[in-house]
Coordinates of N, CA and C and ligand atoms in Angstrom, one line a residue:
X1 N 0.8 -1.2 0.0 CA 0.0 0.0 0.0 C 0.9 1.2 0.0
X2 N 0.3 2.4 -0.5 CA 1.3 3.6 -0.8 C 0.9 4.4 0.7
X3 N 2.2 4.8 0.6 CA 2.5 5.7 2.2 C 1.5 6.5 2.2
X4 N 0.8 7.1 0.9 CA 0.1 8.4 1.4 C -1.1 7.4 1.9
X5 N -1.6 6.3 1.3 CA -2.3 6.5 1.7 C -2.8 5.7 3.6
X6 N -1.6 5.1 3.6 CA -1.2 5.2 5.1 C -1.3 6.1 5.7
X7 N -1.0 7.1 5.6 CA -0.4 8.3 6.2 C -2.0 8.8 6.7
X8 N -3.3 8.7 5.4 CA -4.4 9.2 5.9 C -5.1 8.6 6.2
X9 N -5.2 7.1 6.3 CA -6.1 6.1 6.9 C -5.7 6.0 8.4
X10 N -4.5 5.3 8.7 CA -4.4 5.2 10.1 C -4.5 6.3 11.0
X11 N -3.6 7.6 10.3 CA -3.9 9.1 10.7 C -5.0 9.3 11.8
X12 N -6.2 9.2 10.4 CA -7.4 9.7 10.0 C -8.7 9.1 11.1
X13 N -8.2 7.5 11.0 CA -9.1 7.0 12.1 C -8.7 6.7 13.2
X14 N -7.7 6.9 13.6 CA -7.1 7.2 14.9 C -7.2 8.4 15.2
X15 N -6.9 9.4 14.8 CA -7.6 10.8 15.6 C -8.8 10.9 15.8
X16 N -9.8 9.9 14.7 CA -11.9 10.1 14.6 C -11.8 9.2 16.1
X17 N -10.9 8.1 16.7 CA -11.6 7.4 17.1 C -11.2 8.1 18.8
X18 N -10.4 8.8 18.5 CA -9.7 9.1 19.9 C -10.5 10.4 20.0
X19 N -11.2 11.3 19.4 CA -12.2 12.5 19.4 C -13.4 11.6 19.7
X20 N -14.0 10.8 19.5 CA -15.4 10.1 19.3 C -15.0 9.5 21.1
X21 N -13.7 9.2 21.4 CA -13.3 8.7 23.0 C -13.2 10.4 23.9
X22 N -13.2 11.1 23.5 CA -13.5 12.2 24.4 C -12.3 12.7 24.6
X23 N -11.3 12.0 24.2 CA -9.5 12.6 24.3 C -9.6 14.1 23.8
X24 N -8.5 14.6 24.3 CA -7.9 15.8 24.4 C -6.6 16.0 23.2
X25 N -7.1 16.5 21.5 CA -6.2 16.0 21.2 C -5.4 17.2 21.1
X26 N -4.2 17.2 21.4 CA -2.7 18.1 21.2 C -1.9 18.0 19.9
X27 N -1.1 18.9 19.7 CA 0.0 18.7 18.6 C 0.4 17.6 18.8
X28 N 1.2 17.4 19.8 CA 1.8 16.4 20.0 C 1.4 14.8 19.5
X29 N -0.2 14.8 19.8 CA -0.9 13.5 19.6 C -0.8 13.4 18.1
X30 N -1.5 14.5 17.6 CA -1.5 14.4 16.2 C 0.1 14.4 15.6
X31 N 0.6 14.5 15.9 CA 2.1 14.1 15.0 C 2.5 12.9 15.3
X32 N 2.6 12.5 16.5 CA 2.8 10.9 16.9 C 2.3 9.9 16.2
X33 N 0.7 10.0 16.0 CA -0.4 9.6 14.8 C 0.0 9.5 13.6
X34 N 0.5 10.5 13.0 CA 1.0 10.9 11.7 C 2.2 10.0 11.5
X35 N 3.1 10.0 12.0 CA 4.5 9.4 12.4 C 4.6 7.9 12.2
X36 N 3.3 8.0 13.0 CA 3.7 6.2 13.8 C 2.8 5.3 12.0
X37 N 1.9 6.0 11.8 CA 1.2 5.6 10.3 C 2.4 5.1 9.2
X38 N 3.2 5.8 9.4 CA 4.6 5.8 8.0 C 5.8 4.9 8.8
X39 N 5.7 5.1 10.2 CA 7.2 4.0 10.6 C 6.8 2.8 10.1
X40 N 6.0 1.9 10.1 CA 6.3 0.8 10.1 C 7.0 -0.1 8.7
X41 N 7.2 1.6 7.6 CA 7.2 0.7 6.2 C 8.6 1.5 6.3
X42 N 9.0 2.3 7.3 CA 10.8 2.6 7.2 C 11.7 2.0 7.1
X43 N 11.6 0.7 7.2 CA 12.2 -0.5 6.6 C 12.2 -0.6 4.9
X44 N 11.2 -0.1 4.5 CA 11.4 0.2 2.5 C 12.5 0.9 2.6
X45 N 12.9 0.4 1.6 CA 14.4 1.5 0.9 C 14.2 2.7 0.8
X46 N 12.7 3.0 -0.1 CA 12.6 4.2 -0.5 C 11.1 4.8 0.7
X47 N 11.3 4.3 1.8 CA 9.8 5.0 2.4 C 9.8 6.2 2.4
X48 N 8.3 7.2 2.4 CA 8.7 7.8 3.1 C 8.9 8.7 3.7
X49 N 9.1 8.1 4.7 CA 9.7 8.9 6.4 C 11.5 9.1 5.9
X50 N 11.9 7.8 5.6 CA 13.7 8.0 5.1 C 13.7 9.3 4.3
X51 N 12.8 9.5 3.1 CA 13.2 10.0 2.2 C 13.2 11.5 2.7
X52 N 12.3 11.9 3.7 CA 12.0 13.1 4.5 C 13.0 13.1 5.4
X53 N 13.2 12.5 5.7 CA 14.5 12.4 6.8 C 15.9 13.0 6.5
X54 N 16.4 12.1 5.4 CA 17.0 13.0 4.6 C 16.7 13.0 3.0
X55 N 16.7 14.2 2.8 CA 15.9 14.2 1.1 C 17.4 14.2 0.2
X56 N 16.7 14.1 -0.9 CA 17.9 13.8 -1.7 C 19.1 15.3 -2.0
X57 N 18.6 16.1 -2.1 CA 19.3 17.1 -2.2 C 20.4 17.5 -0.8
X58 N 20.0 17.2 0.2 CA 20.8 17.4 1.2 C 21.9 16.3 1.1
X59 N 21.6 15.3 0.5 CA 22.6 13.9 0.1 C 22.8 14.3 -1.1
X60 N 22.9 15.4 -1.8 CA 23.9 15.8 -3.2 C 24.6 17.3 -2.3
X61 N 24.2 17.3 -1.2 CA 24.9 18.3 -0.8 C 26.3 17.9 0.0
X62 N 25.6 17.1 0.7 CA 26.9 16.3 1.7 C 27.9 15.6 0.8
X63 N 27.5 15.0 -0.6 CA 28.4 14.5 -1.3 C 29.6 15.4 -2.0
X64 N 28.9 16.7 -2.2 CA 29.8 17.8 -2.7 C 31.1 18.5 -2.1
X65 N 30.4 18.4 -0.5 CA 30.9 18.8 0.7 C 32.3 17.8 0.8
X66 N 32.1 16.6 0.8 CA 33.1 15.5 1.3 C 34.0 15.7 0.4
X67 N 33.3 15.5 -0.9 CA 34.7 16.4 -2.4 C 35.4 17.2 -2.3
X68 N 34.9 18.1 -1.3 CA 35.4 19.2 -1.3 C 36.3 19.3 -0.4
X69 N 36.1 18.7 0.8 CA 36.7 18.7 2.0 C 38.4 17.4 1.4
X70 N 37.9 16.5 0.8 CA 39.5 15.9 0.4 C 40.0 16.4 -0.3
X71 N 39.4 17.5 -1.4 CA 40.2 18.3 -2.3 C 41.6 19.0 -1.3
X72 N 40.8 19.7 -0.6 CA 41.1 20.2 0.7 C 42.2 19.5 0.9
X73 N 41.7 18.5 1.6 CA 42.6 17.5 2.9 C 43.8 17.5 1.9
X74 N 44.1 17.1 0.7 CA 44.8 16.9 -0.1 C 46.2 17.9 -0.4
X75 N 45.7 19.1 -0.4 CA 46.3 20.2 -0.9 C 46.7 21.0 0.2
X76 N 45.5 20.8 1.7 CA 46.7 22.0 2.5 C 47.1 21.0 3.2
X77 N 48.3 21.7 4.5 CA 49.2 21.4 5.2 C 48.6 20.6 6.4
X78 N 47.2 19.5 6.1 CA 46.8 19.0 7.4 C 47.9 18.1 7.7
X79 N 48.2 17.4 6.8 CA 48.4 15.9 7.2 C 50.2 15.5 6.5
X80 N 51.0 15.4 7.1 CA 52.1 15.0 5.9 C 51.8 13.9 4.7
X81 N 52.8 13.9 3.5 CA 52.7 13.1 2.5 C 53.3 12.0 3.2
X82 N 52.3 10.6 3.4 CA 51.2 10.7 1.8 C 50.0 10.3 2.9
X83 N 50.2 11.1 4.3 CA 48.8 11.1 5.0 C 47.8 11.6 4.0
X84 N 48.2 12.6 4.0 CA 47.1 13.9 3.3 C 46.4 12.8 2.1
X85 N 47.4 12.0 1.5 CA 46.4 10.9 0.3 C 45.3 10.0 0.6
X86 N 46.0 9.2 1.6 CA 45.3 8.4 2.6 C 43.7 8.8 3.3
X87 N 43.7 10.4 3.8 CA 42.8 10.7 4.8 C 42.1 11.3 3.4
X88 N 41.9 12.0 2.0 CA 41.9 12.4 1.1 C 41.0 11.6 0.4
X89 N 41.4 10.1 0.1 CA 40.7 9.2 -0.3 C 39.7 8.8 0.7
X90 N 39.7 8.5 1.8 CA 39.1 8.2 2.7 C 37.6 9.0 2.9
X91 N 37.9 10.3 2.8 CA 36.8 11.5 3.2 C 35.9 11.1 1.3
X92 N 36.8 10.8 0.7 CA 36.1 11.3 -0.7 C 35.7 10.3 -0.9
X93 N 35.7 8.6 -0.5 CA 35.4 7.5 -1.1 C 33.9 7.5 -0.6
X94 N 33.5 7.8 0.7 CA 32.6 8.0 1.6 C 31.4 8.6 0.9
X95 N 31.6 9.7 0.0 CA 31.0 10.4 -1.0 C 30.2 9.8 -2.0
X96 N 31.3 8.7 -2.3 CA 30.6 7.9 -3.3 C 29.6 6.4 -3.2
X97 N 30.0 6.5 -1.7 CA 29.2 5.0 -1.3 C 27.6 5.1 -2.3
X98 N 26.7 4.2 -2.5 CA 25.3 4.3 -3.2 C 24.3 5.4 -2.0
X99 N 23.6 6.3 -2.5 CA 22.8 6.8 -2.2 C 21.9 6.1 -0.5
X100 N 22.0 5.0 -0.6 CA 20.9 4.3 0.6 C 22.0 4.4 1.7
X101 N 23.2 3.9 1.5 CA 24.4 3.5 2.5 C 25.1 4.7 2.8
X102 N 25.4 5.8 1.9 CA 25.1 7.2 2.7 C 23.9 7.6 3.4
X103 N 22.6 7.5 3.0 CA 21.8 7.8 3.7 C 21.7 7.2 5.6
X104 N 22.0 6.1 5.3 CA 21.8 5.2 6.5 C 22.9 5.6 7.4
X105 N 24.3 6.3 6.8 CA 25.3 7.0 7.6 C 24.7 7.7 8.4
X106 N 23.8 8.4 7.5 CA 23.6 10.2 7.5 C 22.4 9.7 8.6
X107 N 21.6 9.4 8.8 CA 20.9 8.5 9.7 C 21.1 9.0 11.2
X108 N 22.6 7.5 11.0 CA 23.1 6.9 12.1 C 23.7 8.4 12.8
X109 N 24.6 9.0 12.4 CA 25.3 10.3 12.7 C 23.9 11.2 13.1
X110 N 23.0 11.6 13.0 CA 21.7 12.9 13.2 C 21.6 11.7 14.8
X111 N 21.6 10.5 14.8 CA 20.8 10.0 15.9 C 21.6 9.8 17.0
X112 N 23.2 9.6 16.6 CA 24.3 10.3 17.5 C 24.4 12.0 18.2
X113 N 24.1 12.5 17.3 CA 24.3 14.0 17.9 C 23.2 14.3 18.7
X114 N 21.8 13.5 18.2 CA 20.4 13.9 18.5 C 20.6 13.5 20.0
X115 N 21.2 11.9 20.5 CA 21.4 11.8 22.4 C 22.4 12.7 22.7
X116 N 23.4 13.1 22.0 CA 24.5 13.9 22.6 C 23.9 15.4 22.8
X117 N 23.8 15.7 21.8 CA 23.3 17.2 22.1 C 21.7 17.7 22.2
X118 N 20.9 16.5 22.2 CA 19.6 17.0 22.1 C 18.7 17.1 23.4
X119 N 19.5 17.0 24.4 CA 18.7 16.6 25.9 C 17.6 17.9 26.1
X120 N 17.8 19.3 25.1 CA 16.9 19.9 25.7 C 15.2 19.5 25.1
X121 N 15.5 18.7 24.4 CA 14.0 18.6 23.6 C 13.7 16.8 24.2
X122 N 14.4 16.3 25.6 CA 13.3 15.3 26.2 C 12.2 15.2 25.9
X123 N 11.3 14.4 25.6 CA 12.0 12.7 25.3 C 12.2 12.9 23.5
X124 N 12.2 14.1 22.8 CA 11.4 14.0 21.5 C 13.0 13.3 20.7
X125 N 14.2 14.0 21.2 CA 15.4 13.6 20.9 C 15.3 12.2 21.1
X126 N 15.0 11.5 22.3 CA 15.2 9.9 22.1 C 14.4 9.6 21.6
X127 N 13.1 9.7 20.8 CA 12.1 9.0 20.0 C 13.3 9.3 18.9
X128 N 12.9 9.8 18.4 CA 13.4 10.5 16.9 C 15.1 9.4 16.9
X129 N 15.8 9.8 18.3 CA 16.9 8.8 17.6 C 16.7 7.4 17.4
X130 N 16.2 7.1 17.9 CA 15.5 5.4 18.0 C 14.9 5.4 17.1
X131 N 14.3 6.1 16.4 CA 13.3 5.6 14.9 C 14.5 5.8 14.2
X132 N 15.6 6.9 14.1 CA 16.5 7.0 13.0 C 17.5 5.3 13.1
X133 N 17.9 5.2 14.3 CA 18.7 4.1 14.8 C 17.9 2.2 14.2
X134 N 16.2 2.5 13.9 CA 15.8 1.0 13.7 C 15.7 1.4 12.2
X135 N 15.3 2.6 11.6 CA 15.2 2.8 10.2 C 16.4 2.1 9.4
X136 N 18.3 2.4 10.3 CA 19.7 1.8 10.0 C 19.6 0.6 9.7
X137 N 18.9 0.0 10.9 CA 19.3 -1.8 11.4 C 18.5 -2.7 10.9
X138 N 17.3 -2.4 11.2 CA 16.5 -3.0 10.7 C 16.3 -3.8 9.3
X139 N 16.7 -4.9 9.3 CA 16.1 -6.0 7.5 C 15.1 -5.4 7.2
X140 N 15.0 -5.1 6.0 CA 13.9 -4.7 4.9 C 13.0 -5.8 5.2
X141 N 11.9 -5.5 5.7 CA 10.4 -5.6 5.7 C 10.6 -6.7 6.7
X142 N 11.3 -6.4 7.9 CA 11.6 -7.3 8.4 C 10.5 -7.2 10.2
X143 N 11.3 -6.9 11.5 CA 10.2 -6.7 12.7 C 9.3 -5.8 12.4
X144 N 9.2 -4.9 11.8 CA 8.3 -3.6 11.3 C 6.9 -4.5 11.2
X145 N 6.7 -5.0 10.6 CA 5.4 -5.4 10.2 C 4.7 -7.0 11.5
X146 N 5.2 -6.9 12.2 CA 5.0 -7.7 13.8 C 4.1 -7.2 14.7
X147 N 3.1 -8.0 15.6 CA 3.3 -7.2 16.8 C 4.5 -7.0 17.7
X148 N 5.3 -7.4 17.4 CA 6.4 -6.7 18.6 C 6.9 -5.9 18.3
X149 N 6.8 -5.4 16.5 CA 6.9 -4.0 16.5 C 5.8 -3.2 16.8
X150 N 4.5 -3.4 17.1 CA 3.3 -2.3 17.8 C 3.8 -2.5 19.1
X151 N 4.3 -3.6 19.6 CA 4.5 -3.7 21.1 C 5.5 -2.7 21.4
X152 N 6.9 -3.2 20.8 CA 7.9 -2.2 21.4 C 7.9 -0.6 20.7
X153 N 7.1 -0.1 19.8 CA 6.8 0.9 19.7 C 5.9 1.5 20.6
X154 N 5.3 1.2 21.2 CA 4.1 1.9 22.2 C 4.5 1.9 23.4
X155 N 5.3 0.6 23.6 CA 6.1 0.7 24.9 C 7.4 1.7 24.9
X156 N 8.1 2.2 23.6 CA 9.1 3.4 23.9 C 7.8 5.0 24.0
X157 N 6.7 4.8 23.4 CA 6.1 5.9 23.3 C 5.1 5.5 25.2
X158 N 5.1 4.6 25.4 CA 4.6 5.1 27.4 C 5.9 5.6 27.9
X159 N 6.9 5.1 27.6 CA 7.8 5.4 28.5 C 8.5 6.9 28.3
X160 N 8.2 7.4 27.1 CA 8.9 8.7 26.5 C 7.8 9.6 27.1
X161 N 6.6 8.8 27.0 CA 5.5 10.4 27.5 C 5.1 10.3 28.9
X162 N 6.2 9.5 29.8 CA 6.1 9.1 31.1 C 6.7 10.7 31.9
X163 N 5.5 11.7 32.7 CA 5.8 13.0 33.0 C 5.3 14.2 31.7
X164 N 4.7 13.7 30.3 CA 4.3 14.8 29.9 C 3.0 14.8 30.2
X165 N 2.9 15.8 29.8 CA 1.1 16.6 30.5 C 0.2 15.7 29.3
X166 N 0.9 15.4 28.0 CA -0.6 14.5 27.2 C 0.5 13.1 26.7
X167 N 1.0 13.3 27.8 CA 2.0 11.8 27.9 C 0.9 10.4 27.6
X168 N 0.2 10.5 28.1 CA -0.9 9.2 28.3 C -1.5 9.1 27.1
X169 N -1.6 10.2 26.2 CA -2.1 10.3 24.7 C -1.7 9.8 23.8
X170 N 0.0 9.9 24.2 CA 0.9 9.6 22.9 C 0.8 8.3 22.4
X171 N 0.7 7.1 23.8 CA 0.8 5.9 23.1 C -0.1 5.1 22.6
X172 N -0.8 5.5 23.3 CA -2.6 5.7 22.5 C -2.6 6.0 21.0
X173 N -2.1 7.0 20.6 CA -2.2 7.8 19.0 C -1.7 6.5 18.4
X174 N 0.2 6.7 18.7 CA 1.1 5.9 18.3 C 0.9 4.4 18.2
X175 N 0.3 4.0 19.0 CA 0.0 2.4 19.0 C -0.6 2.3 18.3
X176 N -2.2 2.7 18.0 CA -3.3 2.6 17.1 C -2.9 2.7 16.1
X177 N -2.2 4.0 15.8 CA -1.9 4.3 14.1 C -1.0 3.5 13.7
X178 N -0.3 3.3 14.2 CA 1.0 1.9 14.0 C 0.1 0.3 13.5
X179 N -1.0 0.2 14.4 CA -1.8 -1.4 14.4 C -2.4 -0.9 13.5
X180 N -3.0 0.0 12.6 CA -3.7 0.3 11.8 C -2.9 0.0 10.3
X181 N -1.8 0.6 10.6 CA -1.0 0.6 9.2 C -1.1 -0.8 9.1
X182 N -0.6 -2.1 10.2 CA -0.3 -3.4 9.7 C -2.1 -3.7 9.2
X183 N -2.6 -3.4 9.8 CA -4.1 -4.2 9.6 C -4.3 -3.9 8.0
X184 N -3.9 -2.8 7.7 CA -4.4 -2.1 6.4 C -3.5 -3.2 5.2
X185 N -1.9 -3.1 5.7 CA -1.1 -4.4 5.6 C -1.8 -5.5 5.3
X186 N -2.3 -6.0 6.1 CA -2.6 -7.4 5.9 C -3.9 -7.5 5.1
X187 N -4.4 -6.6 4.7 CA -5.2 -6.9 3.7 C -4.9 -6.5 1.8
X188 N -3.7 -6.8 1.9 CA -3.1 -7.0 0.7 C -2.4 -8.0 0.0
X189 N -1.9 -8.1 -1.6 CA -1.3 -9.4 -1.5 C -0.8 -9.7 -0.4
X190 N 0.4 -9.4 -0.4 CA 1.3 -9.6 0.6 C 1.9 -10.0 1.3
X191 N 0.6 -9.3 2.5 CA 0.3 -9.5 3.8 C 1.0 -9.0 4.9
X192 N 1.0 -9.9 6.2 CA 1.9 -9.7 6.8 C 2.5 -10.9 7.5
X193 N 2.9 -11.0 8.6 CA 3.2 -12.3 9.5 C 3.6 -11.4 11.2
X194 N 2.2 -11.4 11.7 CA 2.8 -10.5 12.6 C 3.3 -11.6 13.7
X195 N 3.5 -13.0 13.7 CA 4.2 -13.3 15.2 C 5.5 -14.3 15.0
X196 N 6.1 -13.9 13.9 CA 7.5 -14.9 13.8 C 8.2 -14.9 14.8
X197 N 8.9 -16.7 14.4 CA 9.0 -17.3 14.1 C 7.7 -18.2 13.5
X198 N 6.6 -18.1 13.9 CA 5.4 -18.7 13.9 C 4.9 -18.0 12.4
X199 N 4.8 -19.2 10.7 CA 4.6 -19.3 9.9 C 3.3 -18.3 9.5
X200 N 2.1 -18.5 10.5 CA 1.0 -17.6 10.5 C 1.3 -16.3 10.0
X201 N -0.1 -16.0 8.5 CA 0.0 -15.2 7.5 C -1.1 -14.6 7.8
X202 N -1.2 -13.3 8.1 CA -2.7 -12.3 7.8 C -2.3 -11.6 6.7
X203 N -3.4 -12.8 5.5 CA -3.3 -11.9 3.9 C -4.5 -12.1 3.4
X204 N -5.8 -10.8 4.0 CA -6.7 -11.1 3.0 C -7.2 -10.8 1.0
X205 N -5.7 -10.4 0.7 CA -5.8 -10.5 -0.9 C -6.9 -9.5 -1.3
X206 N -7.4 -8.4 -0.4 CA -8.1 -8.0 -1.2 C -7.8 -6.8 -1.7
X207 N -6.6 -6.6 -2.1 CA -5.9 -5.5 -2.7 C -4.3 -6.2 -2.8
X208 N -4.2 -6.2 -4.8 CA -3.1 -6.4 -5.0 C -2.7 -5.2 -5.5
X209 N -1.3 -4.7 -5.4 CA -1.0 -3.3 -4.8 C -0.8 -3.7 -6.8
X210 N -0.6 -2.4 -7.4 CA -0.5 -2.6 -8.8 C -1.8 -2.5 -9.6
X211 N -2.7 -3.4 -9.4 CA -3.7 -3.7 -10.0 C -4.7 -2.8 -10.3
X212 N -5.7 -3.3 -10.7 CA -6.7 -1.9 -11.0 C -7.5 -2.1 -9.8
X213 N -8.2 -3.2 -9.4 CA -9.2 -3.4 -8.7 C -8.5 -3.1 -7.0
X214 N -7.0 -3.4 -6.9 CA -6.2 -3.3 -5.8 C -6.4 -1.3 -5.3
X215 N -6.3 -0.6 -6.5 CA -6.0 0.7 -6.8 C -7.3 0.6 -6.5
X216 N -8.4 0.5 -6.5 CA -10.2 1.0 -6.6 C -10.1 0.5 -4.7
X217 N -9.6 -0.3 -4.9 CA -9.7 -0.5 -3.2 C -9.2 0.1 -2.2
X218 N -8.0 0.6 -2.5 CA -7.3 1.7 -1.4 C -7.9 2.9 -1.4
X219 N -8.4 3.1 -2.8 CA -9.1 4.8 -2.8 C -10.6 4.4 -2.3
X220 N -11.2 3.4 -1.5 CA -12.1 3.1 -1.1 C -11.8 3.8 0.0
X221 N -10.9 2.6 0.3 CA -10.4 3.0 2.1 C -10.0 4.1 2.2
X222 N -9.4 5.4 1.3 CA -8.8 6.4 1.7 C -10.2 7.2 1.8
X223 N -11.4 7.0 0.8 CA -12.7 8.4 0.5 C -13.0 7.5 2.1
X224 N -13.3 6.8 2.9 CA -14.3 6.0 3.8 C -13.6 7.1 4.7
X225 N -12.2 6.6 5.2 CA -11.4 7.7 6.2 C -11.6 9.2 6.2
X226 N -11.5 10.0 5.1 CA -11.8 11.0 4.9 C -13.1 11.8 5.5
X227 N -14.4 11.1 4.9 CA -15.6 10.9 5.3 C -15.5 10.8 6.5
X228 N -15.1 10.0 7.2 CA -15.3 9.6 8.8 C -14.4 10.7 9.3
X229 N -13.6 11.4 9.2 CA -12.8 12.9 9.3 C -13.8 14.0 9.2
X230 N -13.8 14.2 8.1 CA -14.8 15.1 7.7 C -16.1 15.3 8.7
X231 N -17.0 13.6 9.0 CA -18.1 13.7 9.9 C -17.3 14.2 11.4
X232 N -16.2 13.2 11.4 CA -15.9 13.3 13.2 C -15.5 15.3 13.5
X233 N -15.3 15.3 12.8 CA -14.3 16.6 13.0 C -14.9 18.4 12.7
X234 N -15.7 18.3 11.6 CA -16.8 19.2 10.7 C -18.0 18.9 11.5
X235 N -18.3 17.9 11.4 CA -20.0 17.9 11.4 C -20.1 17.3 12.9
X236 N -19.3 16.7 13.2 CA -19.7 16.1 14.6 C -19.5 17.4 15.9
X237 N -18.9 18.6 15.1 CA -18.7 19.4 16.6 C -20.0 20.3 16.8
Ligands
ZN301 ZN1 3.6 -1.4 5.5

């Protein structure tokens, strides 16, 4: 299924269902919602959350950068001959790695600085590094699509909103929107396998992604969400 239309299904009926529960909803809830809709496919190469994370142009910029910096390393007085070659190639080869294996650098490095220097923005710095850190590690289409990835996602989101004021909201948003994406999941070819090692398949085939009738069915599910937005949110106040 295409991210966008993740992004407004689980969204969409996770905020109708948490307004229709009498919740209090905050920025905060609504971005968590939003968020947690698109993690679970950040295991795709191209999801995305990665691609937002870092977009491509900031990865033609960093490549330029590194060129520039061995041009550099090369030519002034850092390093004696034939350091300066060695650290030179080094800085510049890094440049050239494929686009995904820089990015997953560029990742890892934001999610390092993010614990080191981000303590003023508690707990948002350790969410954010921890999604950047499983987006690295993580096998393609691999715990993402589990319950123990709704599990251990909801349980870093109690423990992160453990002391804020709509702390109790967040894992609420995040869990639902997260169980929503797999559900939405599992009703495609596909499918899923939420309890490996255990063979058990939730695939009810009724959307092969590609297809025409697959495509008539997502834009089912996205007008139905919408509509239930539209009532919960417009007409229900
Ligand atoms: Zn998915």
């Amino acid at each position: 299924m295409m991210g966008k239309s993740h992004l407004v299904i689980s969204t969409g009926v996770t905020l109708s269902a948490m307004q229709w529960a009498g919740c209090h909803l905050t920025v905060p809830v609504v971005a968590v919602a939003a968020l947690s809709s698109l993690l679970p496919d950040i295991d795709e190469p191209n999801s995305l959350l990665v691609r937002s994370a870092v977009p491509a142009f900031l990865l033609r910029t960093l490549q330029l950068t590194l060129i520039g910096a061995a041009i550099f390393l090369y030519f002034a007085d850092v390093a004696p001959y034939p350091w300066n070659i060695v650290l030179a190639l080094l800085i510049g080869s890094v440049a050239f790695l494929p686009g995904r294996r820089l990015r997953k650098l560029v990742m890892l490095l934001i999610a390092v600085g993010l614990v080191a220097f981000g303590s003023a923005y508690d707990p948002w710095n350790a969410i954010a590094a921890s999604i950047l850190v499983i987006a690295t590690l993580v096998p393609h289409r691999g715990l993402t699509h589990t319950l123990y990835g709704v599990a251990g996602w909801t349980a870093l989101l109690y423990i992160a909103g453990k002391g804020m004021e709509s702390g109790s909201l967040l894992w609420i948003a995040g869990g639902l929107s997260y169980a929503l994406h797999l559900l939405a999941d599992s009703l495609t070819q596909r499918g899923i396998t939420p309890l490996p090692p255990l063979p058990f398949k939730l695939r009810l085939k009724l959307m092969s992604t590609g297809t025409k009738k697959g495509g008539a069915v997502e834009g089912v599910c996205v007008t139905l969400t919408l509509l239930l937005v539209v009532l919960t949110f417009v007409v229900g106040r």
